XYZ file of N, CA and C in Angstrom:
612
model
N -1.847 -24.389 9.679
C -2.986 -23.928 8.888
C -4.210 -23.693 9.755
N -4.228 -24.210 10.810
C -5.600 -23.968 11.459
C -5.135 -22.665 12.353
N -4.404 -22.421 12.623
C -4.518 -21.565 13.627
C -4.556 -19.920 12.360
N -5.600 -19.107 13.371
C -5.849 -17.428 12.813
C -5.295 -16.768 12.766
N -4.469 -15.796 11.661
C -3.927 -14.860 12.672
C -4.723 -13.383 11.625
N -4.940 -12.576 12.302
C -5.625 -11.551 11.778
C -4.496 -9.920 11.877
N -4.409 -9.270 10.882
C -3.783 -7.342 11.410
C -5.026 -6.565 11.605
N -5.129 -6.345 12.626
C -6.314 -5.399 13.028
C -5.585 -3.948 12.678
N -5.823 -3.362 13.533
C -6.201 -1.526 13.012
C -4.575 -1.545 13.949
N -3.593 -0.451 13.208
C -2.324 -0.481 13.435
C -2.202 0.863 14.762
N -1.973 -0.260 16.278
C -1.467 0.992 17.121
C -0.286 0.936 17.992
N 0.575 0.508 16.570
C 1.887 0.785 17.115
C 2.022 2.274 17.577
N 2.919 2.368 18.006
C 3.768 3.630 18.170
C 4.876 4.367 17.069
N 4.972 5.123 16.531
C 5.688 5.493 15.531
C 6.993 5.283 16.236
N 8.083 4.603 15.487
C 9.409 4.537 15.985
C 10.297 5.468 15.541
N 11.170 5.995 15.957
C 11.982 6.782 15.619
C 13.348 6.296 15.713
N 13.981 7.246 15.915
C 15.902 7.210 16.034
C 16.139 6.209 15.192
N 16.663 5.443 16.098
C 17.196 4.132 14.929
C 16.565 4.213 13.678
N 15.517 3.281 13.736
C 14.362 3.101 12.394
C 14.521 4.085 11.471
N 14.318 5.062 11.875
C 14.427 6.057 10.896
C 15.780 6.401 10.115
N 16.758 6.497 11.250
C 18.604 5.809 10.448
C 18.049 4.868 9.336
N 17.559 3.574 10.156
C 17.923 2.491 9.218
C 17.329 2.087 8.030
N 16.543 3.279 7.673
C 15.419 3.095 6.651
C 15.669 4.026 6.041
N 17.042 4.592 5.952
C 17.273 5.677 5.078
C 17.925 5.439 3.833
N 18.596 4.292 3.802
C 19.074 3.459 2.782
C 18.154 2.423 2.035
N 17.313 1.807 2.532
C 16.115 1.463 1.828
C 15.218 2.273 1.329
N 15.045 3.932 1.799
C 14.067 4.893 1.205
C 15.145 5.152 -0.411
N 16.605 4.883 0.016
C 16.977 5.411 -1.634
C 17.065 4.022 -2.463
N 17.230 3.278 -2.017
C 17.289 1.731 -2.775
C 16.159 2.033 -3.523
N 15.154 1.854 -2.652
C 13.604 2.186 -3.287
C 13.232 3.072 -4.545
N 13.764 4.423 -4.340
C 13.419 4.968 -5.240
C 14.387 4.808 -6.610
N 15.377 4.596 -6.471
C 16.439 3.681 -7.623
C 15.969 2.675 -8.241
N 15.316 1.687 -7.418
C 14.947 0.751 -8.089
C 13.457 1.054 -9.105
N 12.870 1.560 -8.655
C 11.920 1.975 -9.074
C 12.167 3.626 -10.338
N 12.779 3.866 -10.020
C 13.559 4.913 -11.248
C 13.945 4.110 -12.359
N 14.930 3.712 -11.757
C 15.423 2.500 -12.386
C 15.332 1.731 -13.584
N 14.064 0.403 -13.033
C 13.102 -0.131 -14.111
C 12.109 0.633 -14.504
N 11.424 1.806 -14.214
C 10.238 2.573 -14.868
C 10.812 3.342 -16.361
N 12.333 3.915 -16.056
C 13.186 4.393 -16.962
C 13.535 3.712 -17.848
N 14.003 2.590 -17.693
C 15.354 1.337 -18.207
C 14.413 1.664 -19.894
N 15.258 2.008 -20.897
C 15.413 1.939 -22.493
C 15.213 0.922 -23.062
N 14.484 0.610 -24.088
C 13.897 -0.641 -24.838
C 12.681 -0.983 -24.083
N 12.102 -0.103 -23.613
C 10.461 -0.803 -23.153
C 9.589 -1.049 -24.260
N 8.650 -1.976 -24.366
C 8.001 -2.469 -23.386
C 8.601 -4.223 -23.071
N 9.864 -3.968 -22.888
C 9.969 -4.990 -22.719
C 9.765 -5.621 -20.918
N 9.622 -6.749 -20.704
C 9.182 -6.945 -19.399
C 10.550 -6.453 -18.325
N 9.534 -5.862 -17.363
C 10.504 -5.395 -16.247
C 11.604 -6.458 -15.355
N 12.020 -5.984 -14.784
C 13.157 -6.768 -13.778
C 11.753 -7.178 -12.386
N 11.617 -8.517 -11.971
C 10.795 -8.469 -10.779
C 11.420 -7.501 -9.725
N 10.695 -6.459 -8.876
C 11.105 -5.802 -7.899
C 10.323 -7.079 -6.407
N 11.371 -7.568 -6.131
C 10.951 -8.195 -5.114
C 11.621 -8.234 -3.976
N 12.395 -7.484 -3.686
C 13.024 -6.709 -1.972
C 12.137 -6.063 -1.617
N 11.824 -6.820 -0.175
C 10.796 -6.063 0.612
C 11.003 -5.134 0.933
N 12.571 -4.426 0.768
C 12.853 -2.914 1.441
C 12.128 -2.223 0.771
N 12.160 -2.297 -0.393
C 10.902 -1.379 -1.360
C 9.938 -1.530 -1.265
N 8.972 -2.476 -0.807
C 7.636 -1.931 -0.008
C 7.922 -1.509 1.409
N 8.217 -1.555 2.078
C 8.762 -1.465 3.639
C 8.931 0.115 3.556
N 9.715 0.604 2.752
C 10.051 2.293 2.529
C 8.495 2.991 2.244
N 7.824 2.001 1.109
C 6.107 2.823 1.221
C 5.497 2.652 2.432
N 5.692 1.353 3.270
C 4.979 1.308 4.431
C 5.668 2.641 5.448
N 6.810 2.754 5.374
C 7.077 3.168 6.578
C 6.319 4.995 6.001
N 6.700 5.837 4.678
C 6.135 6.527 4.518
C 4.273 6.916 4.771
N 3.757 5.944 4.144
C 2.343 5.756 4.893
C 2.103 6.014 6.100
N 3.041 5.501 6.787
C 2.888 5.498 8.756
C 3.351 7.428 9.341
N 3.948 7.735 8.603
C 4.643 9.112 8.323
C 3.224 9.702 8.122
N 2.638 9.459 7.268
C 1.488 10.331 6.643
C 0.311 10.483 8.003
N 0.463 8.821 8.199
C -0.730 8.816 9.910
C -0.728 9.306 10.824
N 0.788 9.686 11.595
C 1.063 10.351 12.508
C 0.946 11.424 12.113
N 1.315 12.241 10.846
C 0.883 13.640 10.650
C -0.095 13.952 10.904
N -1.004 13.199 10.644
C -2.554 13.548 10.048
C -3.101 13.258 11.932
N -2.340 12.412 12.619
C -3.276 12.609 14.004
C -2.496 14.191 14.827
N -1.830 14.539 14.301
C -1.003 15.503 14.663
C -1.774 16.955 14.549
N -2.693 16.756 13.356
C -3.419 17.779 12.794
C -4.817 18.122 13.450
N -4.452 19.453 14.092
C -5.997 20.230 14.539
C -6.758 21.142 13.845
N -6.367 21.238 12.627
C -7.305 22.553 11.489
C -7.088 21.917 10.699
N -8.329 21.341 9.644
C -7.968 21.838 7.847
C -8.021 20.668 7.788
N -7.723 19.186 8.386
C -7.716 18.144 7.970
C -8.755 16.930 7.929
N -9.779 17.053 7.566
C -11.125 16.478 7.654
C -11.279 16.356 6.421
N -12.387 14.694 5.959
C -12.466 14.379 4.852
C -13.769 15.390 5.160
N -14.468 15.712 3.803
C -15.550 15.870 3.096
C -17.008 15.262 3.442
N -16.562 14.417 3.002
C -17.445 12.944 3.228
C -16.957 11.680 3.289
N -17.646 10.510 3.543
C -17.348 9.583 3.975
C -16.901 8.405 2.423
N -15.921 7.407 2.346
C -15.186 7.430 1.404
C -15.092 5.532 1.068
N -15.006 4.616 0.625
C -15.095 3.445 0.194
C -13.856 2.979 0.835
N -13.257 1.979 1.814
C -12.220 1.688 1.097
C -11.676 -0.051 1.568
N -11.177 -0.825 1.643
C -10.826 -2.095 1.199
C -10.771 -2.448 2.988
N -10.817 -3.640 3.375
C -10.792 -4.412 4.388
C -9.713 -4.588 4.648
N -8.570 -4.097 5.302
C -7.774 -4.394 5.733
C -7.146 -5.292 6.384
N -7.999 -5.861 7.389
C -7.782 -7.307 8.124
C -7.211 -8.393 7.086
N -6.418 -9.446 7.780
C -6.090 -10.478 7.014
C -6.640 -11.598 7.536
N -7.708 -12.170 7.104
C -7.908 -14.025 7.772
C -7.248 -14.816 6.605
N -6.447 -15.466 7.360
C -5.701 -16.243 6.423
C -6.246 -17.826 6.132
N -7.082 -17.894 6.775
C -7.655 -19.026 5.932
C -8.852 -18.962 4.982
N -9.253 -17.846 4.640
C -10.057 -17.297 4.242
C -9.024 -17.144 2.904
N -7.652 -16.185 2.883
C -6.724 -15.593 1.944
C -6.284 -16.720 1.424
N -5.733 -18.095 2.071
C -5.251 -18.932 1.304
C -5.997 -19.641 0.638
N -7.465 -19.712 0.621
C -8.064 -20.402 -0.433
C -8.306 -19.743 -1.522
N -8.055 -18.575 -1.232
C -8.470 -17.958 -2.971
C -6.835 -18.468 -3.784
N -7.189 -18.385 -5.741
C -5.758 -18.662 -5.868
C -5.247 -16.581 -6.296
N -3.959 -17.071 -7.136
C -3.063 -16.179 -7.185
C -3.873 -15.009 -7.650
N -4.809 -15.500 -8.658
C -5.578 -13.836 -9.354
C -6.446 -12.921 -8.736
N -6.949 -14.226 -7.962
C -8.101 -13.653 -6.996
C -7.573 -12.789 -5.672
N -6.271 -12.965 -5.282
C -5.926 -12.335 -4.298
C -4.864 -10.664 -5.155
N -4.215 -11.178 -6.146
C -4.270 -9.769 -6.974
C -5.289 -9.289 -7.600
N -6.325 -9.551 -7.677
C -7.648 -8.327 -8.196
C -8.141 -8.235 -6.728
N -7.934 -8.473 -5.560
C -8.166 -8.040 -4.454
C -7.332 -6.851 -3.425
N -5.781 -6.784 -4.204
C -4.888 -6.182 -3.608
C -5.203 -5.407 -4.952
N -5.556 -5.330 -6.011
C -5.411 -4.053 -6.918
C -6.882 -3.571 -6.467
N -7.563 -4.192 -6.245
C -9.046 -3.158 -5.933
C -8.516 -2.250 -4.563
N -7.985 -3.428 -3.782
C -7.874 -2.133 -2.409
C -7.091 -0.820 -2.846
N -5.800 -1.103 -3.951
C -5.230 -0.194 -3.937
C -5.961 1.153 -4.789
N -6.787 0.506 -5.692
C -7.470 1.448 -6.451
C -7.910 2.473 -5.739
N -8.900 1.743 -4.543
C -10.045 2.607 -3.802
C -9.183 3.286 -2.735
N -8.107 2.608 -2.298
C -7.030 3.674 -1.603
C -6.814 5.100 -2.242
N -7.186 5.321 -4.008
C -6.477 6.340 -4.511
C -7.153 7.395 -4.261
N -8.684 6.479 -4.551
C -9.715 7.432 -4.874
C -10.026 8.230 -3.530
N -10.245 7.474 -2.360
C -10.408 8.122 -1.305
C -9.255 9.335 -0.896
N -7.802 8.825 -1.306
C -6.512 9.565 -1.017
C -6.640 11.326 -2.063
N -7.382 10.562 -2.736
C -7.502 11.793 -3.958
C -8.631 12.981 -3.731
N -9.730 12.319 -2.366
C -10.589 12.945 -1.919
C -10.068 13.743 -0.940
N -9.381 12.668 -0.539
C -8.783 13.735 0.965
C -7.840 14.805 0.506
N -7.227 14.642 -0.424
C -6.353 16.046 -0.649
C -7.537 17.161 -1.065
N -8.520 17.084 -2.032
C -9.077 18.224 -2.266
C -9.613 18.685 -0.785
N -10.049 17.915 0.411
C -10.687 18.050 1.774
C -9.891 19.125 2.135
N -8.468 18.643 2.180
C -7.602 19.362 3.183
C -7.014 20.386 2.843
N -7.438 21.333 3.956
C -6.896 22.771 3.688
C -5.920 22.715 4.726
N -5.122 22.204 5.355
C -3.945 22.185 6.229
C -2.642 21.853 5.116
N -2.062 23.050 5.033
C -1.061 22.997 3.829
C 0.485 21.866 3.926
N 0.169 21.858 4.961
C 1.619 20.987 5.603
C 0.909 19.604 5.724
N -0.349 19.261 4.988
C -0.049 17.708 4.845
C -0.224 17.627 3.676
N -0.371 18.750 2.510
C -0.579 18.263 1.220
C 0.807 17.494 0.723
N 1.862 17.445 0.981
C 3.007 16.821 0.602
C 3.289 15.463 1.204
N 2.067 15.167 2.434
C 2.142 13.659 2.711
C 1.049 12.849 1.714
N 0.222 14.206 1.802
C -0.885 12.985 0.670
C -0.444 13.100 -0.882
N 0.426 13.979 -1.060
C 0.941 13.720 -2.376
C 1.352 12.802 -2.816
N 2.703 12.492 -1.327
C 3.330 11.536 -1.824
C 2.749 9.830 -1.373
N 1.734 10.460 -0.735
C 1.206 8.862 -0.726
C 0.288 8.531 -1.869
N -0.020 9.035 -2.600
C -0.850 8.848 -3.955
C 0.072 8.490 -4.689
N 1.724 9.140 -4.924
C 2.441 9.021 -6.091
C 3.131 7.228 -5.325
N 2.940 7.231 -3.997
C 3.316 5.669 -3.856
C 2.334 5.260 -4.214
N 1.403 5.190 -3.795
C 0.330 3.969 -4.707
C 0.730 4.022 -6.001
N 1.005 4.304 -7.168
C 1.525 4.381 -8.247
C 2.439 3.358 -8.623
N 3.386 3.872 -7.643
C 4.609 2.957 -7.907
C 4.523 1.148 -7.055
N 3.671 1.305 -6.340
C 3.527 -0.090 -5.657
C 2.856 -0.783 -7.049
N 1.920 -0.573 -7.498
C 1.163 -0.836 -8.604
C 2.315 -1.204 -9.997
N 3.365 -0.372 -10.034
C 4.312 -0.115 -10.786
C 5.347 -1.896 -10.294
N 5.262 -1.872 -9.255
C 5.817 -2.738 -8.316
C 4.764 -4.136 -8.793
N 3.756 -4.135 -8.605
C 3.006 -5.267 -8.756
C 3.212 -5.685 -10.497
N 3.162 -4.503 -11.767
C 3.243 -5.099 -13.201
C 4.524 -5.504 -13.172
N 5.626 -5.266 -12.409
C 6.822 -5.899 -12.771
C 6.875 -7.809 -11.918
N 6.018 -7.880 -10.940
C 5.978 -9.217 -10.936
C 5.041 -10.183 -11.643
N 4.656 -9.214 -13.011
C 3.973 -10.240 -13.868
C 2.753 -10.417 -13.614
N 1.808 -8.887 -12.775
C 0.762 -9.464 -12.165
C -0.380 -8.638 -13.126
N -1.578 -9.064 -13.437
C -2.246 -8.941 -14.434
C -2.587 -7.206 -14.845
N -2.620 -6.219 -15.448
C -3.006 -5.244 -15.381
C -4.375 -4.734 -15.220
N -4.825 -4.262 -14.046
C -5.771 -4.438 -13.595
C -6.548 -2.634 -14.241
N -7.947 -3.528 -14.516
C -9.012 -2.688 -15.017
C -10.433 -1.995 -13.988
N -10.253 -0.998 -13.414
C -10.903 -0.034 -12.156
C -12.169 -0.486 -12.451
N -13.173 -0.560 -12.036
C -15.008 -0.689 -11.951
C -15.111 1.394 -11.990
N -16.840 1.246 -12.818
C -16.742 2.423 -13.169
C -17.105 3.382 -11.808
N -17.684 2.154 -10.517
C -17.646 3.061 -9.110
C -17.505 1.719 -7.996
N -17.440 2.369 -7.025
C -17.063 1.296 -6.143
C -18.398 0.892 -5.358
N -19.663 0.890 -5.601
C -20.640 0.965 -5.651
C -20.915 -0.845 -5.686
N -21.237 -2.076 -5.032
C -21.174 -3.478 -4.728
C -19.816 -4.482 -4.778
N -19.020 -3.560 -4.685
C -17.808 -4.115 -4.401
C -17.791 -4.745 -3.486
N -17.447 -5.944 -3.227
C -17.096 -6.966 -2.123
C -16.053 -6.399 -0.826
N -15.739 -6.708 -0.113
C -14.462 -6.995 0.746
C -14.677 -4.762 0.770
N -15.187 -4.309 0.812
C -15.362 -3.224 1.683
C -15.929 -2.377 2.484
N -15.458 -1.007 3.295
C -16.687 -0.740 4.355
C -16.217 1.044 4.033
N -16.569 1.478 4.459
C -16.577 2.996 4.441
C -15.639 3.737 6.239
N -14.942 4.831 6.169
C -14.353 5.465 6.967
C -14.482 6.954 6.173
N -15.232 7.670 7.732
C -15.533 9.362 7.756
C -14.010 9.913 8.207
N -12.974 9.126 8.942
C -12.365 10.170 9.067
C -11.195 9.809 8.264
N -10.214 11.079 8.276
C -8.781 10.827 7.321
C -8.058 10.052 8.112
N -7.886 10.364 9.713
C -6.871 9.387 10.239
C -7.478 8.002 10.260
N -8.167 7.379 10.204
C -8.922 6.211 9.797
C -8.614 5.566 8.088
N -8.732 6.812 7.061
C -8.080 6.749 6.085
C -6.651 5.921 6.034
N -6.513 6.717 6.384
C -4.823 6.704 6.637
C -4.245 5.435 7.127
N -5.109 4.783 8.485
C -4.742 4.064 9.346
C -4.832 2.442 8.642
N -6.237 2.700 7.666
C -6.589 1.386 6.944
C -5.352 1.193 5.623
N -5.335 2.271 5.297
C -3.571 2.111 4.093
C -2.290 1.728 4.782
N -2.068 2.390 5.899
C -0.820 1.212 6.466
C -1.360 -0.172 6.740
N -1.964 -0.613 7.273
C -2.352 -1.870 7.513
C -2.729 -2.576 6.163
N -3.475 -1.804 4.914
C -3.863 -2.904 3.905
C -2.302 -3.066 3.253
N -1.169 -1.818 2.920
C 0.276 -2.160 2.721
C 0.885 -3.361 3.583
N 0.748 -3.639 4.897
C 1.619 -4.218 5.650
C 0.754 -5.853 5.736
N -0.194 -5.867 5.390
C -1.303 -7.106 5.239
C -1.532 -7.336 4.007
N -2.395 -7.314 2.958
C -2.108 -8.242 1.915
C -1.505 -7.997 0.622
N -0.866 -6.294 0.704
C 0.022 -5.800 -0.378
C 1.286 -7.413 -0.216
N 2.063 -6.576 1.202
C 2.939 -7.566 1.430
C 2.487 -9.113 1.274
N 1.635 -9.614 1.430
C 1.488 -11.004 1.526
C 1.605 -11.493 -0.138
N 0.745 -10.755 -0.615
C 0.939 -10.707 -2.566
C 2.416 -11.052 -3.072
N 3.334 -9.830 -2.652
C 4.726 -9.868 -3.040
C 5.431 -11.112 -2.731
N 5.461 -11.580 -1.422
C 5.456 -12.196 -0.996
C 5.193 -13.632 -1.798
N 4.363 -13.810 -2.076
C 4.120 -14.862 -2.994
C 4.042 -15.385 -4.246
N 4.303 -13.990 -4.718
C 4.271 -13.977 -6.323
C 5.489 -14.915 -6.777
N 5.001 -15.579 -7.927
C 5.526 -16.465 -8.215
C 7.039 -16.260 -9.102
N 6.992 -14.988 -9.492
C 8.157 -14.365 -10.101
C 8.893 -14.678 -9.026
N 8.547 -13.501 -7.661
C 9.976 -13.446 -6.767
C 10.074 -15.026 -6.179
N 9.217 -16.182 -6.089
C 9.410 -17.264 -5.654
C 10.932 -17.998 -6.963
N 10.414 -17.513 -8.018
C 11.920 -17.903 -8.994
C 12.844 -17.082 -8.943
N 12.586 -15.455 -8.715
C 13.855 -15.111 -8.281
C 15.193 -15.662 -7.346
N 14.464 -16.389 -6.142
C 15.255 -16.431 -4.465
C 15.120 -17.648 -4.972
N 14.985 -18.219 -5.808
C 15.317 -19.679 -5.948
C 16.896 -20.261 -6.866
């Protein structure tokens, strides 16, 4: 418990060959599962917990897809203006004192303000060959969210602007955009799932 550990700003290297093999069967798990229970007949009854990390792991790795595009890009891909969005870093002694709600109305605010900014940057971008990464990274935020009501986690209600919101800072550019959504997915999306008390009775 005493010791820190923090995810700063993500500079891995995009992996290929393998990884990309081996994440091709978790990209369809993913979307099955999530077809799946969003579909399943007799709603509203409560969902199945989605708690295989391959199904966030498939949004992370797509996200990381979207980053490398977007540093890839020399025309057309510039935000507008400068955009709200959630703290990415993890201090974990900081994270483990809040309890369970407080760290899901913290992972649903980031994801919120992920949308809004994601939703800015598509009208920004006139580079036609990334509108289908930011598509589909908006329609994942959706389903992660989709992912979070099936572990029983509260349905969360947006602020009418992001205007004294806690726990955020602002980024002018898209690959910065971009860069803070893989890292807030791979930092306290995952840590959430992770702990939710559903999948803790699932694996039990």
């Amino acid at each position: 418990m005493g010791n820190r550990r923090t995810y700063g700003p993500n500079r891995e290297d995009p992996v290929r060959g393998y990884a990309d093999t081996a994440m091709e069967f978790p990209r369809l798990l993913a979307l099955l599962l999530i077809v799946l229970e969003l579909t399943r007949p007799g709603l509203p009854s409560p969902l199945r917990p989605i708690c295989d990390l391959r199904v966030l792991n498939h949004f992370i790795k797509e996200a990381r897809d979207a980053e490398v595009a977007m540093k890839s890009c020399r025309e057309g891909c510039g935000l507008s203006e400068s955009v709200t969005v959630p703290q990415s870093t993890v201090d974990f002694d900081v994270w483990e004192k809040k309890n369970a709600l407080e760290q899901a109305q913290e992972v649903q605010t980031g994801l919120w303000l992920l949308q809004q900014a994601l939703s800015l940057l598509r009208t920004s971008v006139t580079n036609t060959a990334l509108h289908s990464h930011i598509d589909n990274t908006i329609r994942n935020l959706l389903s992660i969210n989709a992912v979070l009501r099936s572990l029983n986690i509260q349905e969360y209600s947006p602020p009418a602007s992001a205007a004294g919101l806690e726990g955020t800072w602002r980024v002018s550019s898209a690959t910065e955009l971009l860069q803070v959504h893989v890292n807030f997915l791979r930092g306290k999306v995952r840590l959430l799932v992770l702990d939710a008390q559903a999948c803790q009775q699932d694996i039990s």
